[in-house]
Tab-separated table of C-alpha atoms in Angstrom:
chain	number	residue	atom	x	y	z
A	118	UNK	CA	91.426	10.001	64.957
A	119	UNK	CA	94.819	10.309	63.807
A	120	UNK	CA	94.128	13.539	61.688
A	121	UNK	CA	92.256	14.872	64.991
A	122	UNK	CA	94.800	14.291	66.948
A	123	UNK	CA	97.478	16.417	64.290
A	124	UNK	CA	94.982	19.255	64.092
A	125	UNK	CA	94.769	19.977	67.941
A	126	UNK	CA	98.162	19.744	67.715
A	127	UNK	CA	98.515	22.122	65.115
A	128	UNK	CA	95.939	24.616	66.599
A	129	UNK	CA	97.882	24.527	70.063
A	130	UNK	CA	101.007	25.172	68.577
A	131	UNK	CA	99.676	27.939	66.547
A	132	UNK	CA	97.503	29.310	69.622
A	133	UNK	CA	100.884	29.751	71.580
A	134	UNK	CA	102.669	31.221	68.494
A	135	UNK	CA	99.943	33.880	68.372
A	136	UNK	CA	100.197	34.479	71.910
A	137	UNK	CA	103.902	34.440	72.083
A	138	UNK	CA	103.816	36.831	68.818
A	139	UNK	CA	101.484	39.275	71.125
A	140	UNK	CA	102.910	39.287	74.037
A	141	UNK	CA	106.590	40.057	71.963
A	142	UNK	CA	104.919	42.664	69.994
A	143	UNK	CA	103.466	44.008	73.782
A	144	UNK	CA	106.690	43.952	75.618
A	145	UNK	CA	108.659	47.583	75.220
A	146	UNK	CA	112.516	47.824	75.905
A	147	UNK	CA	113.873	50.809	77.212
A	148	UNK	CA	116.913	52.496	75.637
A	149	UNK	CA	119.948	53.618	77.883
A	150	UNK	CA	119.013	57.549	76.443
A	151	UNK	CA	115.259	57.242	77.010
A	152	UNK	CA	113.293	56.986	79.453
A	153	UNK	CA	110.472	54.423	79.022
A	154	UNK	CA	106.623	55.940	80.145
A	155	UNK	CA	103.748	53.680	80.270
A	156	UNK	CA	100.265	55.705	81.187
A	157	UNK	CA	97.161	54.345	81.341
A	158	UNK	CA	95.822	52.195	84.341
A	159	UNK	CA	98.932	51.217	86.342
A	160	UNK	CA	99.516	51.494	90.041
A	161	UNK	CA	96.826	53.050	92.513
A	162	UNK	CA	97.743	56.377	93.222
A	163	UNK	CA	100.269	56.968	89.977
A	164	UNK	CA	99.697	58.544	87.119
A	165	UNK	CA	102.298	57.103	85.027
A	166	UNK	CA	105.245	54.530	85.545
A	167	UNK	CA	108.508	55.469	84.593
A	168	UNK	CA	111.667	52.654	83.481
A	169	UNK	CA	114.891	53.584	82.779
A	170	UNK	CA	116.491	50.701	81.108
A	171	UNK	CA	114.906	47.040	81.107
A	172	UNK	CA	111.320	46.811	79.625
A	173	UNK	CA	107.589	45.958	80.234
A	174	UNK	CA	104.320	44.832	78.839
A	175	UNK	CA	102.035	47.110	77.698
A	176	UNK	CA	98.659	45.968	77.759
A	177	UNK	CA	96.370	46.870	75.155
A	178	UNK	CA	93.112	48.969	75.872
A	179	UNK	CA	94.164	49.803	79.487
A	180	UNK	CA	97.836	50.816	78.765
A	181	UNK	CA	100.146	53.055	76.447
A	182	UNK	CA	103.610	53.966	76.308
A	183	UNK	CA	105.537	56.733	74.769
A	184	UNK	CA	109.504	58.152	75.775
A	185	UNK	CA	111.072	60.764	76.960
A	186	UNK	CA	114.812	61.690	75.379
A	187	UNK	CA	117.657	61.859	78.319
A	188	UNK	CA	119.758	63.772	75.914
A	189	UNK	CA	121.298	67.022	77.490
A	190	UNK	CA	119.925	70.058	75.881
A	191	UNK	CA	122.269	73.856	76.485
A	192	UNK	CA	120.481	76.538	77.219
A	193	UNK	CA	121.815	80.123	76.547
A	194	UNK	CA	121.121	82.709	79.355
A	195	UNK	CA	121.716	86.319	78.123
A	196	UNK	CA	121.301	88.222	81.890
A	197	UNK	CA	121.597	92.117	80.976
A	198	UNK	CA	121.577	94.287	83.697
A	199	UNK	CA	120.415	92.484	86.511
A	200	UNK	CA	121.249	94.166	90.002
A	201	UNK	CA	123.387	93.117	92.453
A	202	UNK	CA	123.312	93.066	96.334
A	203	UNK	CA	125.062	96.746	95.912
A	204	UNK	CA	122.749	97.285	93.524
A	205	UNK	CA	125.103	97.655	90.900
A	206	UNK	CA	123.588	96.395	87.263
A	207	UNK	CA	125.894	93.800	85.978
A	208	UNK	CA	125.532	91.662	83.038
A	209	UNK	CA	125.825	87.687	83.720
A	210	UNK	CA	125.978	85.870	79.812
A	211	UNK	CA	125.787	82.147	80.971
A	212	UNK	CA	125.349	78.375	79.153
A	213	UNK	CA	123.260	76.194	81.051
A	214	UNK	CA	123.303	72.031	80.181
A	215	UNK	CA	120.350	70.747	81.516
A	216	UNK	CA	118.275	67.218	81.000
A	217	UNK	CA	115.869	65.075	82.071
A	218	UNK	CA	116.516	63.384	85.472
A	219	UNK	CA	116.294	59.334	86.082
A	220	UNK	CA	115.786	59.963	89.543
A	221	UNK	CA	112.255	58.375	90.244
A	222	UNK	CA	110.483	61.237	91.595
A	223	UNK	CA	111.911	63.496	88.998
A	224	UNK	CA	111.319	61.431	86.344
A	225	UNK	CA	107.526	61.011	87.680
A	226	UNK	CA	107.630	64.652	87.644
A	227	UNK	CA	108.956	64.698	84.216
A	228	UNK	CA	106.055	62.306	83.082
A	229	UNK	CA	103.445	64.371	84.142
A	230	UNK	CA	104.787	68.121	82.826
A	231	UNK	CA	106.843	67.094	79.662
A	232	UNK	CA	105.321	64.458	78.537
A	233	UNK	CA	104.927	64.593	74.694
A	234	UNK	CA	106.417	68.265	74.611
A	235	UNK	CA	108.867	69.212	71.765
A	236	UNK	CA	112.458	69.923	72.795
A	237	UNK	CA	112.136	74.053	72.179
A	238	UNK	CA	109.005	74.093	74.364
A	239	UNK	CA	111.043	72.522	76.975
A	240	UNK	CA	113.822	74.753	76.542
A	241	UNK	CA	111.455	77.943	76.483
A	242	UNK	CA	110.167	76.527	79.638
A	243	UNK	CA	113.488	75.957	81.672
A	244	UNK	CA	115.281	79.278	79.868
A	245	UNK	CA	112.163	81.123	81.942
A	246	UNK	CA	113.192	79.189	85.600
A	247	UNK	CA	116.998	79.836	84.904
A	248	UNK	CA	116.578	83.979	84.204
A	249	UNK	CA	114.505	84.205	87.355
A	250	UNK	CA	116.802	82.093	89.343
A	251	UNK	CA	120.033	83.835	88.353
A	252	UNK	CA	118.806	87.096	88.936
A	253	UNK	CA	117.577	85.692	92.287
A	254	UNK	CA	121.470	84.767	92.902
A	255	UNK	CA	122.975	87.610	91.511
A	256	UNK	CA	121.032	90.499	93.939
A	257	UNK	CA	121.957	87.881	96.678
A	258	UNK	CA	125.662	88.394	96.463
A	259	UNK	CA	128.003	91.402	95.968
A	260	UNK	CA	130.217	92.323	92.494
A	261	UNK	CA	133.618	91.013	94.946
A	262	UNK	CA	131.959	87.958	95.500
A	263	UNK	CA	130.401	87.119	91.747
A	264	UNK	CA	134.199	88.276	90.426
A	265	UNK	CA	136.017	86.539	92.464
A	266	UNK	CA	134.923	83.776	94.288
A	267	UNK	CA	133.372	81.565	91.010
A	268	UNK	CA	133.063	78.824	92.624
A	269	UNK	CA	130.758	80.032	95.338
A	270	UNK	CA	128.824	81.905	92.737
A	271	UNK	CA	128.062	78.811	90.330
A	272	UNK	CA	127.477	76.637	93.941
A	273	UNK	CA	124.925	79.511	94.889
A	274	UNK	CA	123.109	79.496	91.228
A	275	UNK	CA	122.874	75.598	91.160
A	276	UNK	CA	121.696	75.680	94.819
A	277	UNK	CA	118.792	78.299	93.349
A	278	UNK	CA	118.188	76.727	89.960
A	279	UNK	CA	118.213	72.874	90.429
A	280	UNK	CA	115.507	72.752	92.465
A	281	UNK	CA	112.503	74.688	90.344
A	282	UNK	CA	113.957	72.635	87.593
A	283	UNK	CA	113.204	69.262	89.624
A	284	UNK	CA	109.794	70.573	90.073
A	285	UNK	CA	109.681	69.987	86.479
A	286	UNK	CA	111.681	66.942	85.900
A	287	UNK	CA	114.683	68.308	84.881
A	288	UNK	CA	118.500	68.550	86.843
A	289	UNK	CA	121.484	70.911	86.269
A	290	UNK	CA	124.297	68.975	84.324
A	291	UNK	CA	126.617	71.945	84.271
A	292	UNK	CA	126.907	76.091	84.565
A	293	UNK	CA	129.228	78.147	82.004
A	294	UNK	CA	129.575	81.722	82.968
A	295	UNK	CA	131.504	82.993	79.982
A	296	UNK	CA	132.301	86.807	80.921
A	297	UNK	CA	130.920	89.539	84.095
A	298	UNK	CA	130.471	93.064	82.953
A	299	UNK	CA	128.453	96.031	84.590
A	300	UNK	CA	127.663	99.245	83.246
A	301	UNK	CA	129.599	101.300	85.846
A	302	UNK	CA	133.456	99.444	85.081
A	303	UNK	CA	133.761	98.795	88.829
A	304	UNK	CA	134.998	95.160	88.060
A	305	UNK	CA	137.644	96.413	85.705
A	306	UNK	CA	138.314	98.828	88.580
A	307	UNK	CA	138.911	96.034	91.191
A	308	UNK	CA	140.981	94.382	88.586
A	309	UNK	CA	143.202	97.307	87.773
A	310	UNK	CA	143.544	97.558	91.739
A	311	UNK	CA	144.423	94.025	92.724
A	312	UNK	CA	147.344	94.293	89.501
A	313	UNK	CA	148.222	97.688	90.774
A	314	UNK	CA	148.716	95.943	94.775
A	315	UNK	CA	150.664	92.718	92.881
A	316	UNK	CA	153.391	94.435	91.266
A	317	UNK	CA	153.696	96.946	94.155
A	318	UNK	CA	154.360	94.194	96.238
A	319	UNK	CA	156.528	92.313	93.706
A	320	UNK	CA	158.397	96.050	93.827
A	321	UNK	CA	158.352	95.870	97.809
A	322	UNK	CA	160.136	92.611	97.749
A	323	UNK	CA	162.781	93.439	95.658
A	324	UNK	CA	163.516	96.035	97.464
A	325	UNK	CA	163.249	94.224	100.606
A	326	UNK	CA	166.065	91.744	98.968
A	327	UNK	CA	168.053	94.101	98.030
A	328	UNK	CA	168.473	95.844	101.037
A	329	UNK	CA	169.015	92.643	102.615
A	330	UNK	CA	171.877	92.041	99.719
A	331	UNK	CA	173.431	95.425	101.136
A	332	UNK	CA	173.558	94.192	104.519
A	333	UNK	CA	174.315	91.328	104.815
A	334	UNK	CA	177.723	92.135	102.042
A	335	UNK	CA	178.282	95.065	104.637
A	336	UNK	CA	178.279	92.615	107.388
A	337	UNK	CA	180.248	90.067	105.650
A	338	UNK	CA	183.202	93.577	104.690
A	339	UNK	CA	182.705	94.139	108.344
A	340	UNK	CA	183.671	90.668	109.368
A	341	UNK	CA	186.274	89.926	106.953
A	342	UNK	CA	188.193	93.415	108.567
A	343	UNK	CA	187.807	92.259	112.046
A	344	UNK	CA	189.730	88.849	111.410
A	345	UNK	CA	192.438	90.721	109.297
A	346	UNK	CA	192.816	92.707	112.488
A	347	UNK	CA	193.123	89.692	115.018
A	348	UNK	CA	195.423	87.898	113.252
A	349	UNK	CA	197.531	90.853	112.718
A	350	UNK	CA	197.373	91.866	116.225
A	351	UNK	CA	198.478	88.274	117.000
A	352	UNK	CA	201.302	88.391	115.016
A	353	UNK	CA	202.029	92.142	116.252
A	354	UNK	CA	201.686	90.463	119.493
A	355	UNK	CA	203.917	87.807	118.748
A	356	UNK	CA	206.674	90.176	117.442
A	357	UNK	CA	206.574	92.269	120.160
A	358	UNK	CA	207.000	88.765	122.468
A	359	UNK	CA	209.954	87.744	120.492
A	360	UNK	CA	211.840	91.481	120.762
A	361	UNK	CA	211.001	91.493	124.228
A	362	UNK	CA	213.286	88.856	124.491
A	363	UNK	CA	215.661	89.599	122.294
A	364	UNK	CA	215.734	92.542	124.545
A	365	UNK	CA	216.472	90.822	127.570
A	366	UNK	CA	219.477	89.226	125.808
A	367	UNK	CA	220.640	91.948	123.622
A	368	UNK	CA	220.068	96.237	125.357
A	369	UNK	CA	221.727	97.274	122.159
A	370	UNK	CA	218.935	96.407	119.691
A	371	UNK	CA	216.057	98.064	122.660
A	372	UNK	CA	215.889	101.035	120.277
A	373	UNK	CA	215.073	99.151	117.564
A	374	UNK	CA	212.437	97.201	119.387
A	375	UNK	CA	210.950	100.366	120.850
A	376	UNK	CA	210.380	101.834	117.080
A	377	UNK	CA	208.580	98.533	116.096
A	378	UNK	CA	206.533	98.788	118.595
A	379	UNK	CA	205.686	102.027	117.443
A	380	UNK	CA	205.252	100.869	113.890
A	381	UNK	CA	202.617	98.072	115.051
A	382	UNK	CA	200.733	100.474	117.256
A	383	UNK	CA	200.344	102.898	113.846
A	384	UNK	CA	199.673	99.605	111.960
A	385	UNK	CA	196.991	99.008	113.936
A	386	UNK	CA	195.517	102.351	114.560
A	387	UNK	CA	195.632	102.543	110.791
A	388	UNK	CA	193.446	99.185	110.831
A	389	UNK	CA	191.060	100.459	113.176
A	390	UNK	CA	190.499	103.080	110.842
A	391	UNK	CA	190.087	101.817	108.001
A	392	UNK	CA	187.528	99.236	109.539
A	393	UNK	CA	185.793	102.215	111.187
A	394	UNK	CA	185.543	103.872	107.243
A	395	UNK	CA	184.418	100.356	105.860
A	396	UNK	CA	181.543	99.897	108.810
A	397	UNK	CA	180.115	103.223	108.134
A	398	UNK	CA	180.293	102.667	104.463
A	399	UNK	CA	178.143	99.940	105.226
A	400	UNK	CA	175.919	101.587	107.288
A	401	UNK	CA	175.497	104.246	104.607
A	402	UNK	CA	174.712	101.923	101.788
A	403	UNK	CA	172.375	99.672	104.514
A	404	UNK	CA	170.388	103.514	105.090
A	405	UNK	CA	170.325	104.005	101.694
A	406	UNK	CA	168.886	100.937	100.479
A	407	UNK	CA	166.465	100.929	103.399
A	408	UNK	CA	165.154	104.415	102.313
A	409	UNK	CA	164.929	103.605	98.889
A	410	UNK	CA	162.441	100.676	99.832
A	411	UNK	CA	160.466	103.088	102.275
A	412	UNK	CA	159.919	105.245	99.146
A	413	UNK	CA	159.163	102.126	97.056
A	414	UNK	CA	156.445	101.108	99.799
A	415	UNK	CA	154.788	104.591	100.106
A	416	UNK	CA	155.155	104.901	96.209
A	417	UNK	CA	152.633	101.644	96.033
A	418	UNK	CA	150.612	102.837	99.066
A	419	UNK	CA	149.570	106.360	97.497
A	420	UNK	CA	148.817	103.948	93.935
A	421	UNK	CA	146.726	101.548	95.834
A	422	UNK	CA	145.003	104.575	97.935
A	423	UNK	CA	144.108	106.302	95.056
A	424	UNK	CA	142.864	102.626	93.163
A	425	UNK	CA	140.623	102.269	96.207
A	426	UNK	CA	139.547	105.773	96.132
A	427	UNK	CA	138.762	105.788	92.413
A	428	UNK	CA	136.428	102.648	92.965
A	429	UNK	CA	134.703	104.133	96.053
A	430	UNK	CA	133.883	107.153	93.875
A	431	UNK	CA	132.537	105.124	91.170
A	432	UNK	CA	130.248	103.366	93.737
A	433	UNK	CA	129.403	106.653	95.327
A	434	UNK	CA	128.365	108.057	92.185
A	435	UNK	CA	126.427	105.166	91.000
A	436	UNK	CA	124.593	104.870	94.720
A	437	UNK	CA	123.903	108.875	94.193
A	438	UNK	CA	122.409	108.160	91.163
A	439	UNK	CA	120.224	105.537	92.414
A	440	UNK	CA	118.715	107.645	95.038
A	441	UNK	CA	118.067	110.355	92.898
A	442	UNK	CA	116.169	108.165	90.600
A	443	UNK	CA	113.993	106.861	93.591
A	444	UNK	CA	113.572	110.405	94.656
A	445	UNK	CA	112.337	111.757	91.529
A	446	UNK	CA	109.855	109.001	91.228
A	447	UNK	CA	108.594	109.656	94.560
A	448	UNK	CA	108.391	113.007	94.463
A	449	UNK	CA	106.424	112.364	91.307
A	450	UNK	CA	104.131	109.834	92.667
A	451	UNK	CA	103.186	112.143	95.731
A	452	UNK	CA	102.752	115.254	93.126
A	453	UNK	CA	99.833	112.441	91.075
A	454	UNK	CA	98.442	111.245	94.732
A	455	UNK	CA	97.934	114.972	95.437
A	456	UNK	CA	96.685	116.213	92.502
A	457	UNK	CA	94.268	113.096	92.279
A	458	UNK	CA	93.433	113.660	95.917
A	459	UNK	CA	92.424	117.509	95.484
A	460	UNK	CA	90.387	116.633	91.911
A	461	UNK	CA	88.316	114.218	93.652
A	462	UNK	CA	87.560	116.790	97.272
A	463	UNK	CA	86.640	119.472	94.797
A	464	UNK	CA	84.574	116.699	92.621
A	465	UNK	CA	82.731	115.348	95.836
A	466	UNK	CA	82.283	119.100	97.075
A	467	UNK	CA	80.015	120.254	93.857
A	468	UNK	CA	78.786	116.809	94.080
A	469	UNK	CA	77.340	117.611	97.878
A	470	UNK	CA	76.508	120.805	96.845
A	471	UNK	CA	74.346	119.736	94.373
A	472	UNK	CA	72.779	117.163	95.951
A	473	UNK	CA	71.661	119.282	98.810
A	474	UNK	CA	70.502	122.175	96.481
A	475	UNK	CA	68.724	119.158	94.426
A	476	UNK	CA	67.213	117.961	97.596
A	477	UNK	CA	65.962	122.009	98.626
A	478	UNK	CA	64.228	122.449	95.327
A	479	UNK	CA	62.406	119.115	95.695
A	480	UNK	CA	61.283	119.490	99.063
A	481	UNK	CA	60.100	123.191	98.311
A	482	UNK	CA	58.537	121.434	95.191
A	483	UNK	CA	56.782	118.814	97.417
A	484	UNK	CA	55.598	121.666	100.120
A	485	UNK	CA	53.960	123.708	97.382
A	486	UNK	CA	52.230	120.992	95.621
A	487	UNK	CA	50.696	119.651	99.172
A	488	UNK	CA	49.298	123.315	99.877
A	489	UNK	CA	47.942	124.019	96.243
A	490	UNK	CA	46.500	120.817	97.079
A	491	UNK	CA	44.786	121.736	100.371
A	492	UNK	CA	43.610	124.721	98.582
A	493	UNK	CA	42.030	122.446	95.942
A	494	UNK	CA	43.906	123.061	93.062
A	495	UNK	CA	44.101	127.321	93.476
A	496	UNK	CA	47.623	128.458	92.602
A	497	UNK	CA	46.115	132.080	93.592
A	498	UNK	CA	44.926	131.113	97.202
A	499	UNK	CA	48.451	129.175	97.468
A	500	UNK	CA	50.358	132.598	96.734
A	501	UNK	CA	48.066	134.526	98.948
A	502	UNK	CA	48.717	132.187	101.816
A	503	UNK	CA	52.805	132.286	101.105
A	504	UNK	CA	52.013	135.964	100.946
A	505	UNK	CA	50.414	136.100	104.370
A	506	UNK	CA	53.314	133.788	106.141
A	507	UNK	CA	55.358	136.945	105.113
A	508	UNK	CA	53.354	139.847	106.061
A	509	UNK	CA	55.103	139.442	109.750
A	510	UNK	CA	58.540	139.587	107.863
A	511	UNK	CA	57.968	142.432	105.870
A	512	UNK	CA	56.309	144.584	108.566
A	513	UNK	CA	59.435	143.836	110.687
A	514	UNK	CA	61.852	145.221	108.155
A	515	UNK	CA	59.706	148.307	107.608
A	516	UNK	CA	59.905	148.823	111.094
A	517	UNK	CA	63.401	147.896	110.845
A	518	UNK	CA	63.807	151.001	108.245
A	519	UNK	CA	62.556	153.844	110.606
A	520	UNK	CA	62.706	152.990	113.902
A	521	UNK	CA	66.241	154.094	114.697
A	522	UNK	CA	65.327	157.669	113.204
A	523	UNK	CA	65.682	160.200	115.841
A	524	UNK	CA	63.045	162.596	114.736
A	525	UNK	CA	64.643	165.506	117.243
A	526	UNK	CA	67.782	165.544	115.654
A	527	UNK	CA	66.229	165.804	112.235
A	528	UNK	CA	66.729	169.272	110.689
A	529	UNK	CA	64.386	170.088	108.036
A	530	UNK	CA	65.195	173.727	106.122
A	531	UNK	CA	61.944	175.297	105.605
A	532	UNK	CA	61.504	177.491	102.264
A	533	UNK	CA	58.345	178.900	103.671
A	534	UNK	CA	56.596	177.677	100.739
A	535	UNK	CA	53.571	175.939	100.000
A	536	UNK	CA	49.506	176.294	101.383
A	537	UNK	CA	50.242	177.669	104.733
A	538	UNK	CA	48.195	175.242	106.124
A	539	UNK	CA	51.109	173.070	106.946
A	540	UNK	CA	54.679	172.846	107.850
A	541	UNK	CA	57.531	171.569	106.091
A	542	UNK	CA	58.489	169.415	108.937
A	543	UNK	CA	55.263	167.913	109.609
A	544	UNK	CA	55.384	167.198	105.391
A	545	UNK	CA	58.776	165.251	105.809
A	546	UNK	CA	57.568	163.406	108.391
A	547	UNK	CA	54.486	162.297	106.047
A	548	UNK	CA	56.027	161.596	103.395
A	549	UNK	CA	59.308	159.540	104.928
A	550	UNK	CA	55.459	157.611	106.201
A	551	UNK	CA	54.616	157.500	102.776
A	552	UNK	CA	58.105	156.094	101.366
A	553	UNK	CA	57.883	152.821	103.190
A	554	UNK	CA	55.176	150.623	101.032
A	555	UNK	CA	52.168	149.854	102.628
A	556	UNK	CA	51.528	145.887	102.845
A	557	UNK	CA	48.128	146.283	99.958
A	558	UNK	CA	51.007	147.771	97.670
A	559	UNK	CA	53.750	145.195	98.357
A	560	UNK	CA	50.800	142.207	97.710
A	561	UNK	CA	49.497	143.518	93.916
A	562	UNK	CA	53.145	143.991	93.113
A	563	UNK	CA	53.148	140.650	93.838
A	564	UNK	CA	49.792	139.856	91.613
A	565	UNK	CA	48.300	138.852	94.788
A	566	UNK	CA	45.162	140.506	96.474
A	567	UNK	CA	44.656	140.516	100.507
A	568	UNK	CA	41.747	139.889	102.002
A	569	UNK	CA	39.616	142.399	103.119
A	570	UNK	CA	39.979	141.568	107.131
A	571	UNK	CA	43.358	142.789	106.380
A	572	UNK	CA	42.017	146.038	105.155
A	573	UNK	CA	41.912	147.961	102.083
A	574	UNK	CA	43.582	151.479	100.549
A	575	UNK	CA	42.235	154.627	101.833
A	576	UNK	CA	42.107	157.435	99.034
A	577	UNK	CA	43.853	160.599	99.487
A	578	UNK	CA	41.002	163.186	100.881
A	579	UNK	CA	42.464	166.086	98.253
A	580	UNK	CA	41.724	163.222	95.595
A	581	UNK	CA	38.497	162.153	97.148
A	582	UNK	CA	36.774	166.158	97.482
A	583	UNK	CA	36.735	167.267	94.212
A	584	UNK	CA	35.123	163.977	93.277
A	585	UNK	CA	32.498	164.116	96.194
A	586	UNK	CA	31.512	168.222	94.823
A	587	UNK	CA	31.170	167.326	91.369
A	588	UNK	CA	28.857	164.404	92.863
A	589	UNK	CA	27.129	166.629	94.893
A	590	UNK	CA	26.348	169.152	91.844
A	591	UNK	CA	25.359	166.781	89.773
A	592	UNK	CA	22.829	165.778	91.782
């Protein structure tokens, strides 16, 4: 009993260890730089189960697993000759960094569309999406928006590209625009214009500061001269008071006091004149600085306007070039369509004519066939019937030929010849009637013998008389 118990315990231990080992082998851990994709029989309504981090059991026979790498992919997009909103072709070489997203919904898309694909195939798929969306983004923006506001441009790219990448399980990590160029040098013209505007603004600022300095200096000098003149005037006023007081006390010094007053007035006049001169000089300096500043401003405006006109001319020429190309393509298409229409019309006309002729011939053939059949297969009888049918028309044509001849208006020159039995006029009319072929002759020329009830040809009496005499003599 003891040995059986030991064996049972050992068997239980072995089974437990085997089960633990089995579970350990079926437990799959997910590294931080990968996504674990479990597929097969998973939750209802799901084609796969995606895990980022942690682990899960993969049951044999019912499930299997694979990994998706989260390593970013750098894709170079050498976009060339993309058409902008202004119909100017530009080149936008750029570098996009993309990777598989860990967002649950986007991970599921990646598991459904990218699982087991090689990195090169994934990059090619992403490149095609980015190319199309980048062209769409460039076509919706102007050159100024693309070149000057790079942040808005990158945001527009992200807005257009990322939703399309999400559909296959990728997301946009970074966009780097290396350079933007155009065939018509429009961007370079914009740069030159901005540089010229900056230089011109700096020159204007320098001129303004120089003007302010000159005006300030002139005002300071004027203030100084005014203060000096006021002080001198005050001092002179004190002197005058002192001299007046002395003049009260000393009459003898009155003349000297008057001379001092005159001298003071002369000094004041000199000071005022000097002050006016300095004011004029200061005003002159200010006006000169002002005029120089205005000249520099005019020069700057002229250069800026010239750059603007050059840029507008470049754009205008590019637009005119595009219009000419579109017009030429439209004219060529119109000529091709007109030529095709005329050819189709001629072909339809000839086909209709050929069809009409064929139908007429087929109808005639069917009628002739029925006519011959009604004559019991006698083609000669059928031809006789057709000839009889045309007799009325033939007689009408014969009557039409002579009905308008006015006999009384005919002049016949009689040469008095002949047998004396008939006149030339009578012969003319007789011969005229004979010139119209009789029906029997017409029918015989057609190889048809008319029936006897339509008459027979009577031989000429002149020709029949000798024959009759010969017959009587023989008798």
